[in-house]
Amino acid sequence: MCYAIPGKVIEIDNNICKIEYFGIIKKVRNDFYDLKIGDYVYAQGGFVIQKIPKEEAIETLKVWEEFFHKLKEIDLRVTYPSKDLYKIANRIRQEYHDNSCCVHGIIEFSNYCRNNCLYCGLRRDNKKLKRYRMELDEIVNLAFYAIKKLNFKALVFQSGEDLYYDIDKLSYIVRRVMEESPCLLILSIGEREIEIFEKLYEFGARGVLLRFETSNEKIYEKMRPGHKLEDRVNLIKELKNIGYLIMTGFLIGLPGEEEGDILNNLTLTNELGAEMFSFGPFIPHPDTPLKDFSPPPMEKVLDTIAQARILYPNSKILVTTAMQTLDKKEGLKKGLLAGANSLMINLTPKEYASLYEIYPNRDGIGEDVNKKIKEIIDLLHKLGRAPADIGL
Ligand code: 5AD
Ligand code: SF4
């Protein structure tokens, strides 16, 4: 199974190209390859990430073409059975994004964190948690497996804020992956020095996933002791200026959340120029100070997805795995039918994934990765979604 459709280069203007997929034309940025008109490429998040041999592209397109149109028909037929709000959001998603759905892989390489966020199971004061760090080559080899064998085109490298991975170690990971198996490489390593992000950009990283968590300063300072919302927001802006694609967002239902906070959160996500909105429910962790609070109802999360889609139709909206914890059976499906169009598959090896416990009962932990991929692809097909990212 492939998670991107090959596109044909039809126009080149310096590092901006136009590529065509089944008559749809998209603009993408090419930072990595020497391209000419007629070449075939894979693009993710608006970047050319791989040049592909013509014969291979034509073969893949042949398989895709009929299927692509069949899926589109299914997508137009499937609707959410409950609220009009979700139906409207879903319709807007179809108008702006067609039936394409980004499927990114995520590798959680360390659960050490120097911070003490009240909501998070990885907080440094959680002494019950067994900590792990993956070896550099273990991370790189897992990425190679994900890209070469599982066909992922976009990978998130996530950890707590773990200073063990200094600029040299992080550079090693990014350089090796991008030299041998280019992908849309997304960093989710917390608030680190800007020099680190600059260096990793040079080596080819192009995305950053960093939530601002809440736009409510009072709640922010309470939840993230010793930290200021302004610093987080400024860092995200700097990362955007470097050229990174920004994936950001917030937690829904943090204790103290006030009327209007969600709308402010959505506004801030948009103001930060997020390419992808990433927000999800707060799930209380038993070994944190917030253990006695409740998660928000699923409906609130779905409403937020729908509102985000209606307010910012161009954005990509992720169904976060925390939603699948709130509703194991249908969380993903409900999110996708309320306006979302992206998801992540956890590729962290089992022995580590169970320790990456930001919140309890994470969905899909311990399941075989091939089985997980199959289940998700089956669901996407049932909903008429093409697991592809066809550019900007
Ligand atoms: N519930 C849901 N999400 C959480 N995160 C941390 N703790 C929790 C929790 N208890 C999210 C934060 C962080 C991301 C890595 O995990 O939003 O940015
Ligand atoms: Fe660390 Fe992030 Fe968890 Fe905060 S939310 S404790 S920064 S891993």
Short mmCIF file of C-alpha atoms and ligand atoms in Angstrom, two decimals:
data_model
loop_
_atom_site.label_atom_id
_atom_site.label_comp_id
_atom_site.label_asym_id
_atom_site.label_seq_id
_atom_site.Cartn_x
_atom_site.Cartn_y
_atom_site.Cartn_z
CA MET A 1 0.00 0.00 0.00
CA CYS A 2 1.24 3.42 -0.87
CA TYR A 3 0.48 6.60 1.01
CA ALA A 4 0.97 9.09 -1.80
CA ILE A 5 0.03 9.30 -5.45
CA PRO A 6 2.81 9.99 -7.97
CA GLY A 7 2.48 13.42 -9.56
CA LYS A 8 3.87 14.49 -12.95
CA VAL A 9 5.93 17.67 -13.10
CA ILE A 10 4.33 19.99 -15.66
CA GLU A 11 5.89 23.36 -14.84
CA ILE A 12 9.04 24.52 -13.05
CA ASP A 13 9.80 27.97 -11.74
CA ASN A 14 13.00 27.87 -9.65
CA ASN A 15 12.12 25.69 -6.67
CA ILE A 16 8.35 25.87 -7.21
CA CYS A 17 6.82 23.23 -9.47
CA LYS A 18 3.36 22.44 -10.68
CA ILE A 19 2.49 18.79 -10.62
CA GLU A 20 -0.53 16.99 -11.98
CA TYR A 21 -2.52 14.07 -10.61
CA PHE A 22 -5.46 12.79 -12.62
CA GLY A 23 -6.12 16.28 -13.98
CA ILE A 24 -5.74 18.00 -10.59
CA ILE A 25 -2.88 20.51 -10.56
CA LYS A 26 -0.98 21.34 -7.36
CA LYS A 27 1.86 23.67 -6.53
CA VAL A 28 4.76 22.18 -4.56
CA ARG A 29 8.21 23.22 -3.42
CA ASN A 30 11.26 21.30 -4.53
CA ASP A 31 14.25 21.75 -2.23
CA PHE A 32 16.00 18.47 -2.81
CA TYR A 33 16.04 17.33 -6.46
CA ASP A 34 17.18 18.27 -9.92
CA LEU A 35 13.85 18.05 -11.74
CA LYS A 36 12.72 18.47 -15.31
CA ILE A 37 9.30 18.59 -16.90
CA GLY A 38 7.85 15.10 -17.29
CA ASP A 39 9.52 13.71 -14.15
CA TYR A 40 7.40 11.93 -11.57
CA VAL A 41 7.55 12.75 -7.86
CA TYR A 42 5.92 12.07 -4.54
CA ALA A 43 4.93 15.19 -2.64
CA GLN A 44 3.88 15.55 0.99
CA GLY A 45 2.69 18.66 2.74
CA GLY A 46 3.54 20.72 -0.31
CA PHE A 47 7.15 19.47 -0.62
CA VAL A 48 8.64 17.18 -3.23
CA ILE A 49 10.08 14.41 -1.11
CA GLN A 50 10.99 11.76 -3.66
CA LYS A 51 11.71 11.54 -7.35
CA ILE A 52 10.45 8.27 -8.80
CA PRO A 53 11.41 6.33 -11.93
CA LYS A 54 8.89 6.89 -14.73
CA GLU A 55 8.01 3.20 -15.18
CA GLU A 56 7.33 2.79 -11.47
CA ALA A 57 5.15 5.91 -11.41
CA ILE A 58 3.11 4.80 -14.42
CA GLU A 59 2.54 1.35 -12.88
CA THR A 60 1.38 2.90 -9.60
CA LEU A 61 -0.85 5.42 -11.35
CA LYS A 62 -2.52 2.63 -13.31
CA VAL A 63 -3.48 0.90 -10.07
CA TRP A 64 -4.61 4.17 -8.52
CA GLU A 65 -6.67 5.70 -11.29
CA GLU A 66 -9.74 3.50 -11.27
CA PHE A 67 -9.58 3.09 -7.53
CA PHE A 68 -9.22 6.84 -6.94
CA HIS A 69 -12.46 7.62 -8.74
CA LYS A 70 -14.29 4.74 -7.07
CA LEU A 71 -13.24 6.00 -3.64
CA LYS A 72 -14.41 9.50 -4.50
CA GLU A 73 -17.88 8.19 -5.24
CA ILE A 74 -18.02 6.37 -1.93
CA ASP A 75 -16.83 9.50 -0.10
CA LEU A 76 -19.73 11.49 -1.52
CA ARG A 77 -22.21 8.87 -0.34
CA VAL A 78 -21.04 8.35 3.26
CA THR A 79 -22.27 10.90 5.77
CA TYR A 80 -22.34 11.24 9.50
CA PRO A 81 -25.64 10.06 10.87
CA SER A 82 -26.12 12.54 13.70
CA LYS A 83 -25.57 16.30 13.56
CA ASP A 84 -26.02 18.74 10.71
CA LEU A 85 -22.90 20.56 11.93
CA TYR A 86 -20.79 17.49 11.10
CA LYS A 87 -22.48 17.01 7.73
CA ILE A 88 -21.73 20.60 6.78
CA ALA A 89 -18.11 20.29 7.92
CA ASN A 90 -17.75 17.04 6.01
CA ARG A 91 -19.12 18.64 2.86
CA ILE A 92 -16.64 21.51 3.18
CA ARG A 93 -13.82 19.00 3.63
CA GLN A 94 -14.88 17.37 0.36
CA GLU A 95 -14.99 20.73 -1.45
CA TYR A 96 -11.53 21.82 -0.31
CA HIS A 97 -9.59 18.59 0.05
CA ASP A 98 -11.46 16.04 -1.96
CA ASN A 99 -11.12 12.58 -0.46
CA SER A 100 -7.40 12.63 0.25
CA CYS A 101 -6.32 11.78 3.76
CA CYS A 102 -2.77 12.23 5.06
CA VAL A 103 -1.46 9.17 6.85
CA HIS A 104 1.68 10.00 8.78
CA GLY A 105 3.75 7.59 10.84
CA ILE A 106 5.00 8.46 14.30
CA ILE A 107 8.08 7.17 16.10
CA GLU A 108 8.26 7.94 19.83
CA PHE A 109 11.98 7.61 20.45
CA SER A 110 12.34 8.71 24.10
CA ASN A 111 9.98 9.19 27.04
CA TYR A 112 12.39 11.25 29.12
CA CYS A 113 11.24 14.81 29.71
CA ARG A 114 12.75 17.69 31.64
CA ASN A 115 9.34 19.34 32.07
CA ASN A 116 6.59 18.84 34.54
CA CYS A 117 3.32 19.57 32.72
CA LEU A 118 0.51 18.77 35.12
CA TYR A 119 -1.49 16.83 32.55
CA CYS A 120 1.21 14.57 31.16
CA GLY A 121 2.31 11.09 32.23
CA LEU A 122 5.86 11.77 30.98
CA ARG A 123 6.30 14.67 33.44
CA ARG A 124 9.63 14.46 35.27
CA ASP A 125 8.01 13.97 38.68
CA ASN A 126 6.28 10.80 37.54
CA LYS A 127 8.76 8.44 39.14
CA LYS A 128 6.57 5.40 38.49
CA LEU A 129 7.23 5.55 34.76
CA LYS A 130 10.03 3.38 33.39
CA ARG A 131 12.04 5.55 31.04
CA TYR A 132 13.58 4.55 27.71
CA ARG A 133 15.71 6.02 24.98
CA MET A 134 16.07 4.48 21.56
CA GLU A 135 19.58 4.19 20.12
CA LEU A 136 20.31 6.49 17.20
CA ASP A 137 20.67 3.64 14.71
CA GLU A 138 17.58 1.95 16.09
CA ILE A 139 15.62 5.12 15.28
CA VAL A 140 17.17 5.46 11.84
CA ASN A 141 16.58 1.81 10.98
CA LEU A 142 12.97 2.01 12.10
CA ALA A 143 12.52 5.06 9.87
CA PHE A 144 14.07 3.18 6.94
CA TYR A 145 11.67 0.30 7.56
CA ALA A 146 8.69 2.68 7.71
CA ILE A 147 9.69 4.46 4.50
CA LYS A 148 11.04 1.61 2.42
CA LYS A 149 8.92 -1.32 3.54
CA LEU A 150 5.71 0.27 4.81
CA ASN A 151 5.75 3.09 2.22
CA PHE A 152 5.28 6.00 4.61
CA LYS A 153 6.06 9.36 3.06
CA ALA A 154 5.80 11.47 6.21
CA LEU A 155 7.21 10.60 9.61
CA VAL A 156 6.99 12.36 12.97
CA PHE A 157 9.95 11.88 15.32
CA GLN A 158 8.61 12.51 18.81
CA SER A 159 10.06 12.54 22.32
CA GLY A 160 9.70 14.33 25.61
CA GLU A 161 12.02 17.30 25.98
CA ASP A 162 15.10 15.11 26.31
CA LEU A 163 18.43 16.93 26.24
CA TYR A 164 20.31 13.66 25.80
CA TYR A 165 19.56 14.08 22.10
CA ASP A 166 21.78 17.06 21.47
CA ILE A 167 22.34 18.86 18.19
CA ASP A 168 24.84 16.22 17.00
CA LYS A 169 22.64 13.24 17.78
CA LEU A 170 19.54 14.83 16.25
CA SER A 171 21.54 15.89 13.19
CA TYR A 172 22.80 12.34 12.78
CA ILE A 173 19.23 11.00 12.74
CA VAL A 174 17.89 13.60 10.31
CA ARG A 175 20.92 13.48 8.00
CA ARG A 176 20.94 9.68 7.75
CA VAL A 177 17.21 9.43 7.10
CA MET A 178 17.14 12.24 4.55
CA GLU A 179 20.27 11.02 2.73
CA GLU A 180 19.11 7.47 2.32
CA SER A 181 15.29 7.55 2.44
CA PRO A 182 13.87 11.05 2.07
CA CYS A 183 10.49 11.71 3.61
CA LEU A 184 8.59 14.65 5.01
CA LEU A 185 10.49 14.59 8.28
CA ILE A 186 8.56 16.19 11.13
CA LEU A 187 10.17 17.02 14.48
CA SER A 188 8.21 16.82 17.71
CA ILE A 189 10.94 17.31 20.29
CA GLY A 190 9.50 20.12 22.38
CA GLU A 191 11.00 23.55 22.95
CA ARG A 192 14.66 23.29 21.98
CA GLU A 193 17.20 25.94 20.97
CA ILE A 194 16.50 27.61 17.66
CA GLU A 195 20.03 26.64 16.45
CA ILE A 196 19.00 23.01 16.66
CA PHE A 197 15.96 23.60 14.48
CA GLU A 198 18.03 25.63 12.01
CA LYS A 199 20.60 22.86 11.71
CA LEU A 200 17.96 20.15 11.31
CA TYR A 201 16.27 22.21 8.61
CA GLU A 202 19.60 22.30 6.75
CA PHE A 203 19.71 18.52 6.92
CA GLY A 204 16.23 18.30 5.43
CA ALA A 205 13.67 18.30 8.27
CA ARG A 206 10.65 20.26 7.02
CA GLY A 207 7.91 19.95 9.65
CA VAL A 208 7.51 20.70 13.34
CA LEU A 209 4.72 19.42 15.55
CA LEU A 210 4.53 21.61 18.63
CA ARG A 211 1.23 22.37 20.29
CA PHE A 212 0.80 25.60 22.21
CA GLU A 213 -1.55 23.55 24.45
CA THR A 214 -3.89 26.42 25.39
CA SER A 215 -4.23 30.07 24.44
CA ASN A 216 -5.46 30.85 27.95
CA GLU A 217 -2.38 32.30 29.67
CA LYS A 218 -3.67 31.62 33.16
CA ILE A 219 -4.26 27.96 32.43
CA TYR A 220 -0.99 27.69 30.50
CA GLU A 221 1.10 28.92 33.39
CA LYS A 222 -0.69 26.69 35.85
CA MET A 223 -0.40 23.60 33.65
CA ARG A 224 3.18 24.15 32.54
CA PRO A 225 5.03 25.34 35.63
CA GLY A 226 7.92 27.68 34.86
CA HIS A 227 6.82 28.25 31.28
CA LYS A 228 5.24 31.16 29.47
CA LEU A 229 2.75 30.99 26.63
CA GLU A 230 4.50 33.90 24.93
CA ASP A 231 7.78 31.95 24.65
CA ARG A 232 6.03 28.98 23.12
CA VAL A 233 4.15 31.12 20.62
CA ASN A 234 7.31 33.04 19.70
CA LEU A 235 9.20 29.81 19.12
CA ILE A 236 6.45 28.53 16.81
CA LYS A 237 6.61 31.82 14.87
CA GLU A 238 10.40 31.53 14.55
CA LEU A 239 10.07 27.97 13.29
CA LYS A 240 7.59 29.14 10.69
CA ASN A 241 10.10 31.81 9.63
CA ILE A 242 12.81 29.21 9.16
CA GLY A 243 10.46 27.58 6.65
CA TYR A 244 9.06 24.70 8.67
CA LEU A 245 5.55 23.44 8.08
CA ILE A 246 3.78 24.01 11.34
CA MET A 247 1.52 21.51 13.04
CA THR A 248 0.13 22.94 16.19
CA GLY A 249 -2.94 23.05 18.36
CA PHE A 250 -4.22 22.51 21.86
CA LEU A 251 -5.81 20.30 24.45
CA ILE A 252 -9.58 20.28 24.80
CA GLY A 253 -11.05 20.15 28.27
CA LEU A 254 -8.10 21.13 30.45
CA PRO A 255 -9.20 21.92 34.00
CA GLY A 256 -10.23 25.57 34.22
CA GLU A 257 -11.12 25.86 30.53
CA GLU A 258 -13.41 28.84 30.08
CA GLU A 259 -16.19 29.80 27.73
CA GLY A 260 -14.57 31.08 24.55
CA ASP A 261 -11.23 29.31 25.06
CA ILE A 262 -11.80 26.84 22.26
CA LEU A 263 -12.57 29.58 19.77
CA ASN A 264 -9.45 31.46 20.91
CA ASN A 265 -7.45 28.26 20.55
CA LEU A 266 -8.68 27.78 17.00
CA THR A 267 -7.92 31.41 16.17
CA LEU A 268 -4.38 31.13 17.53
CA THR A 269 -3.75 27.89 15.62
CA ASN A 270 -4.71 29.71 12.44
CA GLU A 271 -2.71 32.84 13.30
CA LEU A 272 0.38 30.71 13.74
CA GLY A 273 0.01 29.65 10.11
CA ALA A 274 -0.59 26.00 10.93
CA GLU A 275 -0.55 23.71 7.94
CA MET A 276 -2.10 21.07 10.13
CA PHE A 277 -4.34 21.52 13.16
CA SER A 278 -3.55 19.07 15.94
CA PHE A 279 -5.90 19.17 18.90
CA GLY A 280 -7.31 16.46 21.08
CA PRO A 281 -9.05 15.74 24.36
CA PHE A 282 -7.24 15.92 27.68
CA ILE A 283 -7.25 12.42 29.20
CA PRO A 284 -6.41 12.29 32.92
CA HIS A 285 -3.40 10.19 33.83
CA PRO A 286 -3.53 8.41 37.23
CA ASP A 287 0.07 9.35 38.12
CA THR A 288 -0.33 13.08 37.60
CA PRO A 289 -1.80 15.89 39.73
CA LEU A 290 -4.81 15.97 37.37
CA LYS A 291 -5.79 12.37 38.01
CA ASP A 292 -9.20 13.23 39.47
CA PHE A 293 -10.43 15.39 36.59
CA SER A 294 -12.59 14.07 33.77
CA PRO A 295 -11.93 14.08 30.04
CA PRO A 296 -14.27 16.19 27.90
CA PRO A 297 -17.19 14.48 26.17
CA MET A 298 -16.52 13.14 22.69
CA GLU A 299 -19.14 15.50 21.30
CA LYS A 300 -17.08 18.51 22.34
CA VAL A 301 -14.08 17.18 20.44
CA LEU A 302 -16.16 16.46 17.34
CA ASP A 303 -17.75 19.89 17.53
CA THR A 304 -14.27 21.43 17.64
CA ILE A 305 -13.20 19.50 14.54
CA ALA A 306 -16.31 20.66 12.70
CA GLN A 307 -15.85 24.28 13.82
CA ALA A 308 -12.19 24.21 12.73
CA ARG A 309 -13.15 22.84 9.33
CA ILE A 310 -15.85 25.48 8.81
CA LEU A 311 -13.69 28.37 10.01
CA TYR A 312 -10.49 27.30 8.24
CA PRO A 313 -11.48 25.15 5.29
CA ASN A 314 -7.97 24.97 3.81
CA SER A 315 -6.38 23.48 6.88
CA LYS A 316 -5.54 19.86 7.42
CA ILE A 317 -7.13 18.56 10.57
CA LEU A 318 -5.77 15.59 12.41
CA VAL A 319 -7.78 12.98 14.25
CA THR A 320 -5.52 12.55 17.26
CA THR A 321 -5.07 9.19 18.92
CA ALA A 322 -6.49 10.56 22.19
CA MET A 323 -9.86 10.62 20.39
CA GLN A 324 -9.48 6.93 19.80
CA THR A 325 -8.98 6.50 23.52
CA LEU A 326 -12.23 8.34 24.25
CA ASP A 327 -14.10 6.18 21.75
CA LYS A 328 -12.07 3.10 20.85
CA LYS A 329 -14.50 1.68 18.36
CA GLU A 330 -15.51 4.75 16.40
CA GLY A 331 -13.32 7.70 17.41
CA LEU A 332 -11.35 7.73 14.18
CA LYS A 333 -14.36 7.29 11.95
CA LYS A 334 -16.37 9.96 13.75
CA GLY A 335 -13.48 12.44 13.55
CA LEU A 336 -13.02 11.83 9.83
CA LEU A 337 -16.74 12.33 9.22
CA ALA A 338 -16.85 15.56 11.22
CA GLY A 339 -14.34 17.34 8.99
CA ALA A 340 -10.91 15.84 9.73
CA ASN A 341 -8.63 14.64 6.96
CA SER A 342 -5.40 13.40 8.53
CA LEU A 343 -4.29 10.72 10.92
CA MET A 344 -1.19 9.17 12.37
CA ILE A 345 -0.18 5.55 12.76
CA ASN A 346 2.03 4.73 15.70
CA LEU A 347 5.16 2.89 14.57
CA THR A 348 6.95 2.85 17.92
CA PRO A 349 8.13 -0.69 18.79
CA LYS A 350 5.74 -2.36 21.26
CA GLU A 351 8.18 -2.53 24.15
CA TYR A 352 8.58 1.26 24.06
CA ALA A 353 5.10 2.31 22.99
CA SER A 354 3.54 1.04 26.22
CA LEU A 355 6.00 3.28 28.12
CA TYR A 356 5.20 6.39 26.10
CA GLU A 357 2.27 6.95 28.36
CA ILE A 358 1.35 10.63 28.01
CA TYR A 359 -2.15 9.45 28.94
CA PRO A 360 -3.45 5.96 29.78
CA ASN A 361 -5.11 3.39 27.51
CA ARG A 362 -3.56 4.65 24.32
CA ASP A 363 -5.23 3.00 21.38
CA GLY A 364 -3.46 0.36 19.28
CA ILE A 365 -0.51 -0.13 21.63
CA GLY A 366 0.91 -3.64 21.40
CA GLU A 367 -0.84 -4.36 18.11
CA ASP A 368 1.19 -5.55 15.19
CA VAL A 369 1.97 -2.59 12.93
CA ASN A 370 0.95 -4.34 9.71
CA LYS A 371 -2.38 -5.27 11.25
CA LYS A 372 -2.87 -1.70 12.43
CA ILE A 373 -2.12 -0.31 8.97
CA LYS A 374 -4.51 -2.78 7.39
CA GLU A 375 -7.34 -1.85 9.77
CA ILE A 376 -6.86 1.83 9.08
CA ILE A 377 -6.64 1.43 5.33
CA ASP A 378 -9.78 -0.73 5.40
CA LEU A 379 -11.61 1.98 7.32
CA LEU A 380 -10.41 4.69 4.93
CA HIS A 381 -11.59 2.68 1.96
CA LYS A 382 -14.95 2.10 3.58
CA LEU A 383 -15.24 5.87 3.98
CA GLY A 384 -14.03 6.48 0.43
CA ARG A 385 -10.81 8.17 1.48
CA ALA A 386 -7.58 7.83 -0.45
CA PRO A 387 -4.65 7.49 1.93
CA ALA A 388 -2.64 10.06 0.04
CA ASP A 389 -1.41 13.56 0.33
CA ILE A 390 -1.63 15.21 -3.02
CA GLY A 391 0.28 18.36 -2.28
CA LEU A 392 -0.81 21.78 -1.08
N1 5AD B 1 -4.12 13.85 27.51
C1 5AD B 1 -4.10 14.15 26.19
N2 5AD B 1 -3.02 14.64 25.58
C2 5AD B 1 -1.91 14.85 26.31
N3 5AD B 1 -0.70 15.36 25.99
C3 5AD B 1 0.07 15.35 27.08
N4 5AD B 1 -0.62 14.86 28.13
C4 5AD B 1 -1.86 14.56 27.68
C5 5AD B 1 -3.03 14.02 28.28
N5 5AD B 1 -3.07 13.72 29.57
C6 5AD B 1 -0.37 15.88 24.66
C7 5AD B 1 0.12 17.33 24.72
C8 5AD B 1 1.46 17.30 24.06
C9 5AD B 1 1.42 16.02 23.27
C10 5AD B 1 2.76 15.41 22.97
O1 5AD B 1 0.69 15.15 24.10
O2 5AD B 1 -0.78 18.17 24.01
O3 5AD B 1 1.72 18.39 23.24
FE1 SF4 B 2 7.15 16.83 28.59
FE2 SF4 B 2 5.53 17.36 26.53
FE3 SF4 B 2 4.71 15.82 28.55
FE4 SF4 B 2 5.03 18.43 28.95
S1 SF4 B 2 3.53 17.46 27.52
S2 SF4 B 2 5.73 16.77 30.31
S3 SF4 B 2 6.80 18.85 27.65
S4 SF4 B 2 6.32 15.33 27.12
#
